[in-house]
mmCIF file of C-alpha atoms and ligand atoms in Angstrom:
data_model
loop_
_atom_site.group_PDB
_atom_site.id
_atom_site.type_symbol
_atom_site.label_atom_id
_atom_site.label_comp_id
_atom_site.label_asym_id
_atom_site.label_seq_id
_atom_site.Cartn_x
_atom_site.Cartn_y
_atom_site.Cartn_z
ATOM 1 C CA MET A 212 0.000 0.000 0.000
ATOM 2 C CA ALA A 213 1.214 3.513 -0.884
ATOM 3 C CA GLU A 214 2.700 5.628 1.909
ATOM 4 C CA LEU A 215 0.496 8.386 3.388
ATOM 5 C CA ALA A 216 0.997 11.724 1.615
ATOM 6 C CA LEU A 217 1.701 13.349 5.002
ATOM 7 C CA ARG A 218 4.677 10.978 5.282
ATOM 8 C CA GLY A 219 5.966 11.763 1.805
ATOM 9 C CA GLY A 220 3.887 9.252 -0.218
ATOM 10 C CA PRO A 221 1.873 10.010 -3.392
ATOM 11 C CA GLU A 222 -1.455 11.835 -3.179
ATOM 12 C CA ALA A 223 -4.388 9.391 -3.232
ATOM 13 C CA ALA A 224 -6.582 12.059 -4.875
ATOM 14 C CA SER A 225 -4.171 13.261 -7.557
ATOM 15 C CA THR A 226 -6.988 12.744 -10.120
ATOM 16 C CA LEU A 227 -9.245 15.212 -8.272
ATOM 17 C CA ASP A 228 -9.037 18.294 -10.437
ATOM 18 C CA VAL A 229 -11.208 20.924 -8.721
ATOM 19 C CA PRO A 230 -12.352 23.630 -11.152
ATOM 20 C CA GLU A 231 -11.539 27.264 -10.379
ATOM 21 C CA TRP A 232 -14.469 29.165 -8.904
ATOM 22 C CA PRO A 233 -16.173 31.529 -9.761
ATOM 23 C CA GLN A 234 -16.610 30.815 -13.459
ATOM 24 C CA HIS A 235 -18.109 32.972 -16.197
ATOM 25 C CA THR A 236 -19.167 32.486 -19.820
ATOM 26 C CA VAL A 237 -18.790 34.448 -23.052
ATOM 27 C CA GLU A 238 -22.298 35.751 -22.404
ATOM 28 C CA SER A 239 -21.196 37.025 -18.954
ATOM 29 C CA ILE A 240 -18.528 39.144 -20.656
ATOM 30 C CA GLU A 241 -20.883 40.325 -23.426
ATOM 31 C CA ASN A 242 -23.537 41.390 -20.919
ATOM 32 C CA VAL A 243 -21.060 43.289 -18.752
ATOM 33 C CA VAL A 244 -19.544 45.049 -21.783
ATOM 34 C CA ASP A 245 -23.027 45.919 -23.041
ATOM 35 C CA CYS A 246 -23.826 47.456 -19.654
ATOM 36 C CA LEU A 247 -20.553 49.374 -19.453
ATOM 37 C CA GLU A 248 -20.989 50.784 -22.955
ATOM 38 C CA SER A 249 -24.584 51.817 -22.264
ATOM 39 C CA ASN A 250 -23.378 54.181 -19.521
ATOM 40 C CA ALA A 251 -26.339 53.018 -17.435
ATOM 41 C CA TRP A 252 -24.483 51.442 -14.503
ATOM 42 C CA CYS A 253 -27.038 52.091 -11.775
ATOM 43 C CA ARG A 254 -30.620 50.816 -11.761
ATOM 44 C CA VAL A 255 -32.012 54.312 -11.334
ATOM 45 C CA SER A 256 -30.391 55.424 -14.629
ATOM 46 C CA GLU A 257 -32.851 56.187 -17.394
ATOM 47 C CA ASP A 258 -31.568 53.418 -19.696
ATOM 48 C CA ALA A 259 -31.127 50.799 -16.978
ATOM 49 C CA LYS A 260 -32.463 47.355 -17.893
ATOM 50 C CA TRP A 261 -30.304 44.594 -16.401
ATOM 51 C CA VAL A 262 -31.399 44.534 -12.753
ATOM 52 C CA ASP A 263 -35.054 44.607 -13.851
ATOM 53 C CA GLN A 264 -34.360 41.754 -16.243
ATOM 54 C CA PHE A 265 -32.523 39.741 -13.604
ATOM 55 C CA GLU A 266 -35.336 40.206 -11.082
ATOM 56 C CA ASP A 267 -37.884 39.033 -13.654
ATOM 57 C CA ARG A 268 -35.846 35.971 -14.584
ATOM 58 C CA TYR A 269 -35.075 35.084 -10.980
ATOM 59 C CA ALA A 270 -38.743 35.428 -9.997
ATOM 60 C CA GLU A 271 -39.712 33.230 -12.955
ATOM 61 C CA TYR A 272 -37.069 30.620 -12.055
ATOM 62 C CA HIS A 273 -38.603 30.464 -8.559
ATOM 63 C CA ASP A 274 -42.196 30.779 -9.686
ATOM 64 C CA ALA A 275 -42.344 33.735 -7.266
ATOM 65 C CA ASP A 276 -44.544 36.798 -7.733
ATOM 66 C CA HIS A 277 -41.791 39.251 -6.749
ATOM 67 C CA ALA A 278 -38.000 39.462 -6.619
ATOM 68 C CA ILE A 279 -36.039 42.479 -5.358
ATOM 69 C CA ALA A 280 -32.310 42.485 -6.107
ATOM 70 C CA VAL A 281 -29.999 43.983 -3.476
ATOM 71 C CA ALA A 282 -26.304 44.562 -2.797
ATOM 72 C CA ASN A 283 -25.577 41.270 -0.985
ATOM 73 C CA GLY A 284 -27.118 38.385 0.943
ATOM 74 C CA THR A 285 -26.679 40.081 4.319
ATOM 75 C CA VAL A 286 -28.651 43.132 3.225
ATOM 76 C CA ALA A 287 -31.244 40.758 1.711
ATOM 77 C CA ILE A 288 -31.930 39.311 5.186
ATOM 78 C CA GLU A 289 -32.094 42.799 6.717
ATOM 79 C CA LEU A 290 -34.600 43.837 4.054
ATOM 80 C CA ALA A 291 -36.628 40.640 4.561
ATOM 81 C CA LEU A 292 -36.816 41.359 8.306
ATOM 82 C CA LYS A 293 -38.083 44.874 7.562
ATOM 83 C CA MET A 294 -40.590 43.421 5.087
ATOM 84 C CA CYS A 295 -41.853 41.254 7.971
ATOM 85 C CA ASP A 296 -42.220 44.416 10.064
ATOM 86 C CA VAL A 297 -39.588 43.507 12.646
ATOM 87 C CA ARG A 298 -39.220 46.344 15.158
ATOM 88 C CA PRO A 299 -36.345 47.204 17.519
ATOM 89 C CA GLY A 300 -36.549 44.982 20.603
ATOM 90 C CA ASP A 301 -38.470 42.156 18.875
ATOM 91 C CA GLU A 302 -37.016 38.695 19.220
ATOM 92 C CA VAL A 303 -36.180 36.578 16.148
ATOM 93 C CA LEU A 304 -35.166 32.902 16.243
ATOM 94 C CA VAL A 305 -32.028 31.924 14.307
ATOM 95 C CA PRO A 306 -29.844 28.809 14.023
ATOM 96 C CA PRO A 307 -26.330 28.967 15.522
ATOM 97 C CA TYR A 308 -24.673 26.948 12.742
ATOM 98 C CA THR A 309 -24.526 29.236 9.709
ATOM 99 C CA PHE A 310 -22.629 32.237 8.378
ATOM 100 C CA ILE A 311 -22.911 35.063 10.916
ATOM 101 C CA ALA A 312 -25.101 37.207 8.602
ATOM 102 C CA THR A 313 -28.170 35.055 9.373
ATOM 103 C CA ALA A 314 -28.042 36.264 12.984
ATOM 104 C CA SER A 315 -26.210 39.595 12.691
ATOM 105 C CA ALA A 316 -28.875 40.873 10.256
ATOM 106 C CA VAL A 317 -31.316 40.580 13.164
ATOM 107 C CA THR A 318 -29.228 42.927 15.333
ATOM 108 C CA SER A 319 -28.805 45.298 12.366
ATOM 109 C CA VAL A 320 -32.539 46.022 12.517
ATOM 110 C CA GLY A 321 -32.390 46.449 16.314
ATOM 111 C CA ALA A 322 -33.950 43.077 17.103
ATOM 112 C CA VAL A 323 -32.659 40.359 19.429
ATOM 113 C CA PRO A 324 -31.475 37.036 17.987
ATOM 114 C CA ARG A 325 -32.481 33.971 19.982
ATOM 115 C CA PHE A 326 -30.628 30.813 19.022
ATOM 116 C CA VAL A 327 -32.476 27.545 18.376
ATOM 117 C CA ASP A 328 -30.726 24.216 18.015
ATOM 118 C CA VAL A 329 -30.075 22.336 14.788
ATOM 119 C CA ASP A 330 -30.658 18.699 13.919
ATOM 120 C CA PRO A 331 -27.155 17.210 13.631
ATOM 121 C CA LYS A 332 -28.305 14.875 10.837
ATOM 122 C CA THR A 333 -29.231 17.783 8.523
ATOM 123 C CA TYR A 334 -27.568 20.854 10.170
ATOM 124 C CA ASN A 335 -30.940 22.619 9.786
ATOM 125 C CA VAL A 336 -33.152 24.210 12.442
ATOM 126 C CA ASP A 337 -34.707 21.588 14.731
ATOM 127 C CA PRO A 338 -38.496 22.250 14.882
ATOM 128 C CA GLU A 339 -38.648 20.853 18.434
ATOM 129 C CA SER A 340 -36.101 23.417 19.541
ATOM 130 C CA VAL A 341 -38.174 26.165 17.882
ATOM 131 C CA ALA A 342 -41.195 25.087 19.943
ATOM 132 C CA GLU A 343 -39.097 24.993 23.127
ATOM 133 C CA ARG A 344 -37.247 28.305 22.685
ATOM 134 C CA VAL A 345 -40.077 30.533 21.412
ATOM 135 C CA THR A 346 -41.143 33.246 23.912
ATOM 136 C CA ASP A 347 -43.902 35.865 24.071
ATOM 137 C CA ASP A 348 -41.528 38.366 22.422
ATOM 138 C CA THR A 349 -40.666 36.118 19.451
ATOM 139 C CA VAL A 350 -42.038 37.386 16.146
ATOM 140 C CA GLY A 351 -40.373 35.083 13.622
ATOM 141 C CA LEU A 352 -37.701 32.664 12.502
ATOM 142 C CA VAL A 353 -34.857 33.001 9.993
ATOM 143 C CA GLY A 354 -34.036 29.413 8.984
ATOM 144 C CA VAL A 355 -31.191 28.306 6.710
ATOM 145 C CA HIS A 356 -31.222 25.571 4.054
ATOM 146 C CA PHE A 357 -27.755 24.577 5.111
ATOM 147 C CA ALA A 358 -25.435 23.671 2.221
ATOM 148 C CA GLY A 359 -28.498 23.507 -0.029
ATOM 149 C CA TYR A 360 -30.190 20.711 1.957
ATOM 150 C CA PRO A 361 -33.713 22.017 2.593
ATOM 151 C CA MET A 362 -35.377 22.505 5.959
ATOM 152 C CA ASP A 363 -38.109 19.938 6.631
ATOM 153 C CA PHE A 364 -41.155 22.104 5.977
ATOM 154 C CA ASP A 365 -43.583 19.318 6.948
ATOM 155 C CA GLU A 366 -42.205 19.466 10.499
ATOM 156 C CA LEU A 367 -41.374 23.162 10.640
ATOM 157 C CA LEU A 368 -44.454 24.904 9.196
ATOM 158 C CA PRO A 369 -46.946 23.569 11.821
ATOM 159 C CA VAL A 370 -44.680 24.903 14.623
ATOM 160 C CA VAL A 371 -44.256 28.258 12.879
ATOM 161 C CA ASP A 372 -48.038 28.498 12.349
ATOM 162 C CA GLU A 373 -48.881 27.438 15.896
ATOM 163 C CA HIS A 374 -46.760 30.255 17.339
ATOM 164 C CA ASP A 375 -47.809 32.774 14.694
ATOM 165 C CA LEU A 376 -44.234 33.399 13.531
ATOM 166 C CA PHE A 377 -43.095 34.661 10.152
ATOM 167 C CA LEU A 378 -40.634 32.412 8.329
ATOM 168 C CA ILE A 379 -37.738 33.925 6.404
ATOM 169 C CA GLU A 380 -35.807 31.316 4.427
ATOM 170 C CA ASP A 381 -32.127 32.200 4.246
ATOM 171 C CA ALA A 382 -31.469 30.298 1.010
ATOM 172 C CA ALA A 383 -27.962 31.706 0.407
ATOM 173 C CA HIS A 384 -26.713 28.107 0.052
ATOM 174 C CA ALA A 385 -29.660 26.749 -1.859
ATOM 175 C CA GLN A 386 -29.833 28.158 -5.398
ATOM 176 C CA GLY A 387 -32.116 25.641 -7.155
ATOM 177 C CA THR A 388 -33.132 23.405 -4.233
ATOM 178 C CA GLU A 389 -36.731 22.156 -4.348
ATOM 179 C CA TRP A 390 -39.027 20.762 -1.676
ATOM 180 C CA ASN A 391 -41.833 18.642 -3.167
ATOM 181 C CA GLY A 392 -41.413 20.390 -6.521
ATOM 182 C CA GLU A 393 -41.386 23.917 -5.069
ATOM 183 C CA LYS A 394 -38.196 26.018 -5.138
ATOM 184 C CA VAL A 395 -37.015 26.922 -1.644
ATOM 185 C CA GLY A 396 -37.207 30.601 -0.804
ATOM 186 C CA THR A 397 -40.869 30.664 -1.814
ATOM 187 C CA VAL A 398 -42.327 28.284 0.796
ATOM 188 C CA GLY A 399 -42.072 30.653 3.768
ATOM 189 C CA ASP A 400 -43.021 34.338 3.861
ATOM 190 C CA VAL A 401 -39.839 35.741 2.306
ATOM 191 C CA GLY A 402 -36.757 34.021 0.857
ATOM 192 C CA THR A 403 -33.263 35.517 0.595
ATOM 193 C CA PHE A 404 -30.270 34.540 -1.562
ATOM 194 C CA SER A 405 -26.615 35.569 -1.891
ATOM 195 C CA PHE A 406 -24.583 35.943 -5.100
ATOM 196 C CA GLN A 407 -21.239 36.408 -3.331
ATOM 197 C CA GLU A 408 -18.509 34.843 -5.458
ATOM 198 C CA SER A 409 -18.237 31.571 -3.514
ATOM 199 C CA LYS A 410 -21.922 30.796 -4.082
ATOM 200 C CA ALA A 411 -23.337 28.561 -6.827
ATOM 201 C CA LEU A 412 -24.697 31.613 -8.664
ATOM 202 C CA PRO A 413 -21.785 34.034 -8.356
ATOM 203 C CA GLY A 414 -21.962 37.729 -9.193
ATOM 204 C CA GLY A 415 -18.999 38.925 -7.117
ATOM 205 C CA GLU A 416 -21.437 40.373 -4.604
ATOM 206 C CA GLY A 417 -25.200 40.559 -4.751
ATOM 207 C CA GLY A 418 -28.372 39.286 -3.152
ATOM 208 C CA ILE A 419 -32.099 39.027 -3.746
ATOM 209 C CA VAL A 420 -35.356 38.733 -1.849
ATOM 210 C CA VAL A 421 -38.288 36.707 -3.231
ATOM 211 C CA THR A 422 -41.874 36.668 -2.028
ATOM 212 C CA ASP A 423 -45.446 36.054 -3.186
ATOM 213 C CA ASP A 424 -46.790 38.664 -0.799
ATOM 214 C CA ASP A 425 -47.767 41.873 -2.652
ATOM 215 C CA VAL A 426 -47.771 44.092 0.439
ATOM 216 C CA ARG A 427 -44.381 42.890 1.649
ATOM 217 C CA ALA A 428 -42.970 43.252 -1.879
ATOM 218 C CA GLU A 429 -44.159 46.862 -2.084
ATOM 219 C CA GLN A 430 -42.477 47.592 1.230
ATOM 220 C CA GLY A 431 -39.307 45.842 -0.015
ATOM 221 C CA HIS A 432 -39.159 47.937 -3.205
ATOM 222 C CA LEU A 433 -39.567 51.115 -1.198
ATOM 223 C CA LEU A 434 -36.969 50.231 1.436
ATOM 224 C CA HIS A 435 -34.321 48.890 -0.939
ATOM 225 C CA ASN A 436 -34.272 52.210 -2.800
ATOM 226 C CA ILE A 437 -33.795 54.666 0.066
ATOM 227 C CA GLY A 438 -37.527 55.162 0.478
ATOM 228 C CA ARG A 439 -38.234 56.132 -3.144
ATOM 229 C CA GLN A 440 -41.480 55.230 -4.804
ATOM 230 C CA GLY A 441 -41.535 55.266 -8.606
ATOM 231 C CA GLY A 442 -39.225 57.521 -10.581
ATOM 232 C CA GLU A 443 -39.158 60.703 -8.545
ATOM 233 C CA ALA A 444 -35.510 61.167 -7.515
ATOM 234 C CA TYR A 445 -35.838 63.416 -4.464
ATOM 235 C CA ARG A 446 -39.064 62.348 -2.843
ATOM 236 C CA HIS A 447 -38.705 59.729 -0.106
ATOM 237 C CA TYR A 448 -41.591 57.941 1.567
ATOM 238 C CA ALA A 449 -39.659 55.930 4.141
ATOM 239 C CA LEU A 450 -36.407 56.166 6.057
ATOM 240 C CA SER A 451 -34.102 53.513 4.693
ATOM 241 C CA SER A 452 -30.637 52.907 3.292
ATOM 242 C CA ASN A 453 -29.567 52.286 -0.299
ATOM 243 C CA LYS A 454 -29.538 48.506 -0.801
ATOM 244 C CA ARG A 455 -29.635 48.453 -4.620
ATOM 245 C CA LEU A 456 -27.738 46.011 -6.845
ATOM 246 C CA SER A 457 -25.703 47.702 -9.597
ATOM 247 C CA GLU A 458 -26.569 47.285 -13.280
ATOM 248 C CA VAL A 459 -23.119 45.791 -13.936
ATOM 249 C CA GLN A 460 -23.844 42.970 -11.501
ATOM 250 C CA GLY A 461 -27.372 42.605 -12.864
ATOM 251 C CA ALA A 462 -25.893 42.129 -16.353
ATOM 252 C CA LEU A 463 -23.408 39.549 -15.083
ATOM 253 C CA LEU A 464 -26.030 37.654 -13.076
ATOM 254 C CA CYS A 465 -28.416 37.388 -16.058
ATOM 255 C CA ALA A 466 -25.747 35.331 -17.822
ATOM 256 C CA GLN A 467 -24.689 33.381 -14.729
ATOM 257 C CA LEU A 468 -28.276 32.233 -14.147
ATOM 258 C CA GLU A 469 -28.279 30.608 -17.603
ATOM 259 C CA LYS A 470 -25.725 28.002 -16.521
ATOM 260 C CA LEU A 471 -27.033 27.248 -13.024
ATOM 261 C CA THR A 472 -29.383 24.379 -13.903
ATOM 262 C CA GLU A 473 -26.789 22.474 -15.889
ATOM 263 C CA GLU A 474 -24.132 22.968 -13.210
ATOM 264 C CA ASN A 475 -26.521 21.878 -10.463
ATOM 265 C CA GLU A 476 -27.324 18.725 -12.406
ATOM 266 C CA ARG A 477 -23.617 17.902 -12.599
ATOM 267 C CA ARG A 478 -23.197 18.663 -8.894
ATOM 268 C CA ARG A 479 -26.161 16.422 -8.064
ATOM 269 C CA ARG A 480 -24.760 13.480 -10.053
ATOM 270 C CA ASN A 481 -21.399 13.839 -8.344
ATOM 271 C CA HIS A 482 -23.071 14.378 -4.964
ATOM 272 C CA ASP A 483 -24.932 11.071 -5.308
ATOM 273 C CA ARG A 484 -21.744 9.333 -6.423
ATOM 274 C CA LEU A 485 -19.772 10.753 -3.512
ATOM 275 C CA VAL A 486 -22.490 9.896 -0.969
ATOM 276 C CA LYS A 487 -22.504 6.315 -2.271
ATOM 277 C CA GLY A 488 -18.707 6.066 -1.973
ATOM 278 C CA LEU A 489 -18.635 7.584 1.520
ATOM 279 C CA SER A 490 -21.519 5.495 2.849
ATOM 280 C CA ALA A 491 -19.331 2.392 2.533
ATOM 281 C CA ILE A 492 -16.883 3.816 5.112
ATOM 282 C CA ASP A 493 -17.644 3.163 8.773
ATOM 283 C CA GLY A 494 -17.255 6.439 10.708
ATOM 284 C CA ILE A 495 -18.273 8.767 7.848
ATOM 285 C CA GLU A 496 -21.909 9.953 7.852
ATOM 286 C CA THR A 497 -23.658 11.961 5.141
ATOM 287 C CA LYS A 498 -27.050 13.677 5.249
ATOM 288 C CA PRO A 499 -30.138 11.446 4.852
ATOM 289 C CA ALA A 500 -31.703 10.838 1.428
ATOM 290 C CA ASP A 501 -35.240 12.273 1.310
ATOM 291 C CA ASP A 502 -37.755 11.808 -1.545
ATOM 292 C CA ARG A 503 -39.350 15.161 -0.732
ATOM 293 C CA ILE A 504 -36.144 16.868 -1.934
ATOM 294 C CA THR A 505 -36.980 16.983 -5.644
ATOM 295 C CA ALA A 506 -33.965 19.070 -6.743
ATOM 296 C CA ARG A 507 -30.754 20.071 -5.027
ATOM 297 C CA GLY A 508 -28.815 23.319 -5.025
ATOM 298 C CA PHE A 509 -25.371 23.336 -3.444
ATOM 299 C CA CYS A 510 -22.936 25.610 -1.683
ATOM 300 C CA LEU A 511 -20.989 23.112 0.404
ATOM 301 C CA PHE A 512 -20.815 19.359 0.824
ATOM 302 C CA ASN A 513 -20.687 18.156 4.431
ATOM 303 C CA PHE A 514 -20.068 14.885 6.157
ATOM 304 C CA ARG A 515 -19.617 13.961 9.797
ATOM 305 C CA TYR A 516 -16.433 12.301 10.960
ATOM 306 C CA ARG A 517 -16.447 9.867 13.883
ATOM 307 C CA GLU A 518 -13.039 9.751 15.549
ATOM 308 C CA ALA A 519 -13.863 6.470 17.299
ATOM 309 C CA ALA A 520 -14.106 4.617 13.964
ATOM 310 C CA PHE A 521 -10.626 5.940 13.071
ATOM 311 C CA ASP A 522 -8.895 4.670 16.228
ATOM 312 C CA GLY A 523 -9.397 8.061 17.910
ATOM 313 C CA LEU A 524 -7.606 10.066 15.173
ATOM 314 C CA SER A 525 -8.579 13.693 15.878
ATOM 315 C CA LYS A 526 -10.685 15.507 13.279
ATOM 316 C CA GLU A 527 -7.965 18.155 12.932
ATOM 317 C CA ARG A 528 -5.324 15.529 12.108
ATOM 318 C CA PHE A 529 -7.762 13.716 9.761
ATOM 319 C CA ILE A 530 -8.344 16.996 7.874
ATOM 320 C CA GLU A 531 -4.605 17.594 7.675
ATOM 321 C CA ALA A 532 -4.022 14.091 6.307
ATOM 322 C CA LEU A 533 -6.869 14.396 3.784
ATOM 323 C CA ASN A 534 -5.593 17.798 2.578
ATOM 324 C CA ALA A 535 -2.199 16.206 2.037
ATOM 325 C CA GLU A 536 -3.877 13.467 -0.049
ATOM 326 C CA GLY A 537 -5.249 16.224 -2.331
ATOM 327 C CA VAL A 538 -8.813 16.634 -0.952
ATOM 328 C CA PRO A 539 -9.604 20.291 -0.031
ATOM 329 C CA VAL A 540 -11.603 19.656 3.167
ATOM 330 C CA SER A 541 -11.926 22.075 6.081
ATOM 331 C CA GLU A 542 -13.711 22.152 9.438
ATOM 332 C CA GLY A 543 -16.316 24.631 8.117
ATOM 333 C CA TYR A 544 -17.785 27.262 10.440
ATOM 334 C CA GLY A 545 -15.823 25.907 13.401
ATOM 335 C CA ARG A 546 -17.996 27.103 16.300
ATOM 336 C CA PRO A 547 -21.632 27.894 17.111
ATOM 337 C CA LEU A 548 -22.450 31.563 16.506
ATOM 338 C CA TYR A 549 -23.225 32.025 20.206
ATOM 339 C CA ARG A 550 -19.536 31.357 20.860
ATOM 340 C CA GLN A 551 -18.438 34.151 18.499
ATOM 341 C CA PRO A 552 -16.872 37.192 20.206
ATOM 342 C CA ALA A 553 -19.370 39.313 18.231
ATOM 343 C CA PHE A 554 -22.194 37.725 20.254
ATOM 344 C CA SER A 555 -20.921 38.989 23.584
ATOM 345 C CA ARG A 556 -23.705 40.671 25.531
ATOM 346 C CA GLU A 557 -22.042 44.106 25.184
ATOM 347 C CA HIS A 558 -21.966 43.931 21.393
ATOM 348 C CA VAL A 559 -25.596 42.907 21.099
ATOM 349 C CA GLU A 560 -26.667 45.485 23.703
ATOM 350 C CA SER A 561 -25.183 48.253 21.566
ATOM 351 C CA HIS A 562 -27.668 47.365 18.778
ATOM 352 C CA VAL A 563 -30.944 46.947 20.652
ATOM 353 C CA PRO A 564 -33.110 49.318 22.754
ATOM 354 C CA ARG A 565 -31.760 49.951 26.274
ATOM 355 C CA SER A 566 -34.881 48.438 27.841
ATOM 356 C CA VAL A 567 -34.162 44.998 26.316
ATOM 357 C CA ASP A 568 -32.713 42.287 28.527
ATOM 358 C CA VAL A 569 -30.069 40.670 26.260
ATOM 359 C CA PRO A 570 -29.341 36.983 26.963
ATOM 360 C CA ALA A 571 -25.812 35.863 27.928
ATOM 361 C CA TYR A 572 -25.149 34.221 24.536
ATOM 362 C CA ASN A 573 -21.640 33.039 25.348
ATOM 363 C CA ASN A 574 -23.022 30.818 28.183
ATOM 364 C CA LEU A 575 -25.494 29.036 25.905
ATOM 365 C CA SER A 576 -25.016 25.346 25.136
ATOM 366 C CA LEU A 577 -27.149 23.577 22.520
ATOM 367 C CA PRO A 578 -26.299 19.890 21.972
ATOM 368 C CA GLY A 579 -27.184 19.549 18.268
ATOM 369 C CA VAL A 580 -24.925 22.364 17.069
ATOM 370 C CA GLN A 581 -22.147 21.237 19.375
ATOM 371 C CA GLU A 582 -22.331 17.773 17.848
ATOM 372 C CA VAL A 583 -22.146 19.338 14.354
ATOM 373 C CA THR A 584 -19.132 21.505 15.200
ATOM 374 C CA ARG A 585 -17.347 18.547 16.772
ATOM 375 C CA THR A 586 -17.822 16.240 13.782
ATOM 376 C CA ASN A 587 -18.368 18.336 10.640
ATOM 377 C CA VAL A 588 -16.040 18.203 7.644
ATOM 378 C CA THR A 589 -16.735 20.507 4.670
ATOM 379 C CA LEU A 590 -15.940 20.478 0.957
ATOM 380 C CA PRO A 591 -16.713 23.473 -1.307
ATOM 381 C CA HIS A 592 -19.395 22.935 -3.974
ATOM 382 C CA GLU A 593 -16.959 23.274 -6.891
ATOM 383 C CA VAL A 594 -15.511 19.888 -5.934
ATOM 384 C CA LEU A 595 -18.844 18.500 -7.167
ATOM 385 C CA LEU A 596 -18.047 19.902 -10.635
ATOM 386 C CA ALA A 597 -14.950 17.670 -10.928
ATOM 387 C CA ASP A 598 -15.028 14.570 -13.133
ATOM 388 C CA SER A 599 -16.149 11.202 -11.818
ATOM 389 C CA ASP A 600 -12.606 9.808 -11.448
ATOM 390 C CA GLY A 601 -11.758 12.706 -9.154
ATOM 391 C CA ILE A 602 -14.928 12.179 -7.107
ATOM 392 C CA ASP A 603 -14.139 8.469 -6.665
ATOM 393 C CA ALA A 604 -10.688 9.416 -5.353
ATOM 394 C CA ILE A 605 -12.214 11.122 -2.271
ATOM 395 C CA PRO A 606 -13.513 7.965 -0.529
ATOM 396 C CA ARG A 607 -10.333 6.196 -1.646
ATOM 397 C CA ALA A 608 -8.192 8.828 0.085
ATOM 398 C CA ILE A 609 -10.244 8.432 3.284
ATOM 399 C CA GLU A 610 -9.862 4.627 3.161
ATOM 400 C CA LYS A 611 -6.123 5.074 2.743
ATOM 401 C CA ILE A 612 -5.959 7.219 5.894
ATOM 402 C CA LYS A 613 -8.123 4.741 7.773
ATOM 403 C CA ASP A 614 -5.950 1.786 6.784
ATOM 404 C CA GLN A 615 -2.805 3.521 8.045
ATOM 405 C CA VAL A 616 -4.248 5.437 10.955
ATOM 406 C CA ASP A 617 -1.600 3.956 13.277
ATOM 407 C CA ARG A 618 1.061 5.847 11.297
ATOM 408 C CA LEU A 619 -0.465 9.293 11.962
HETATM 409 C C1 PLP B 42 -26.183 31.187 5.042
HETATM 410 C C2 PLP B 42 -25.723 32.528 4.596
HETATM 411 N N1 PLP B 42 -26.531 33.579 4.780
HETATM 412 C C3 PLP B 42 -26.178 34.822 4.395
HETATM 413 C C4 PLP B 42 -24.962 35.050 3.787
HETATM 414 C C5 PLP B 42 -24.574 36.460 3.450
HETATM 415 O O1 PLP B 42 -24.386 36.662 2.117
HETATM 416 P P1 PLP B 42 -23.398 37.824 1.591
HETATM 417 O O2 PLP B 42 -22.005 37.340 1.782
HETATM 418 O O3 PLP B 42 -23.783 37.953 0.155
HETATM 419 O O4 PLP B 42 -23.681 39.049 2.365
HETATM 420 C C6 PLP B 42 -24.085 33.988 3.554
HETATM 421 C C7 PLP B 42 -22.785 34.212 2.899
HETATM 422 O O5 PLP B 42 -21.872 33.421 2.972
HETATM 423 C C8 PLP B 42 -24.471 32.686 3.972
HETATM 424 O O6 PLP B 42 -23.654 31.644 3.805
#
C-alpha cells in the first residue's frame, strides 16, 4: 500500500481536479460590456435594464410573484426582516450553525437574535427546539437551508403556524433546491439569496429577496431604494438605506443564471456518487436521502467524521491528512455563533433598545450544534463539478488514511 501523503507518499486524490471558482461564460462578458458601454451602470439610470431583467428571470425561475435584487445576501436578510415588520426589541429565532449574517442581520434592525438548536443529521433548524425556545416576544424565525439541503417544511411549518411566527428562508446556500417540486425561498413568507462569489450563482457580490406577498414586496421595493417610490428622484416615503444592486452585476447575473441548472445537475450526479462512496466507510456519515427533496442546489458538501471509527484520530489531524492526499476539506464554520466574540452581551446590547434584557449568549449550550461543530467536515461545492474519477478518489483517500491510521 502507498505511503500516506503526510509521510511523503503520493497523493491518493491526484486525479481530483477541482475547477476554479467563480466561473463565467462568453455571455457574462458580453452582458457586462453591453452594460458598461450603455453608460447606465445604476438601476435608477434612465436606460437601466439589467437589474429589472434579472429580477424578472429570478422570480420566474422560482415561480415567485416578486423578486427584489440587493447589494448582498446580508442586506437581503435585513430587508426581509423589515418586510416582515420587525421592530427594535423584537425577538427573532435563528440557528447557531450558519454564516454570521443570518443572525447579525437581526441585530442590524435592532432586534434580538435567539438561538435555536439544529438537527445534527441535517444541520438545519430543529423544529422541536423552535417550539421549546419561542417566547412571548418572538415574532419570527430566519431558517437556513444549510449547504443547499432544505429545511423539513412538513415538520417546521406547523410549529411556525402554531406560534404565529413569520418564516424567512435564508437560502444563500440553496440556489435551485426544491421541496416537493417547489423552489425553496418561496415556501415561507420571504426568501433571501446571496450571489457572493463563492456561491453557486456568483456575481462577485449581490443578493435578492423573493416573495409572493404583494404588500411585503411593495415595502421591499420602497426600502431597498432609500424610500423612493416610482421615478421621482428626491421624494422619499420611508427612512431607509440604499440597498440596490448595480446594473453591472445585474448584467453579469443574467448570464450566470443561464448556466445554473446544468451545473446543479452535474453537482447532483457527483453528490450522489460521492455519498454512495462515503456510505461504505464506517465512521463517515452523510445527510439522509429524502424523496421530498426533488432538486438540489449546493454551496458546500458536508459529512460527519467519527473519531472512534478511526482509532481516535482527531478531526484536525484527519483533515490535515486528507488535505495532504489532495482533498480540499476544512472544518467549516468551526464554532456555534453564540460562541463568536461578536455575540458577547455588550456587542448585542449596543444594537438593541436599552430596555431589552439581552441573553448571555456566550453561556449558551445547545447539543445539536455542538455535535455538528465537533464532527463536521466541509468540501466546497466546486468539488462536485470535478469529473467522476476525481470524485471516486475522495472515498479512496479516506480509506487510505483509515488503513494507516496507526502511522499518523
Ligand atoms: C447562510 C448565509 N446567509 C447569508 C450570507 C450572506 O451573504 P453575503 O455574503 O452575500 O452578504 C451567507 C454568505 O456566505 C451565507 O452563507
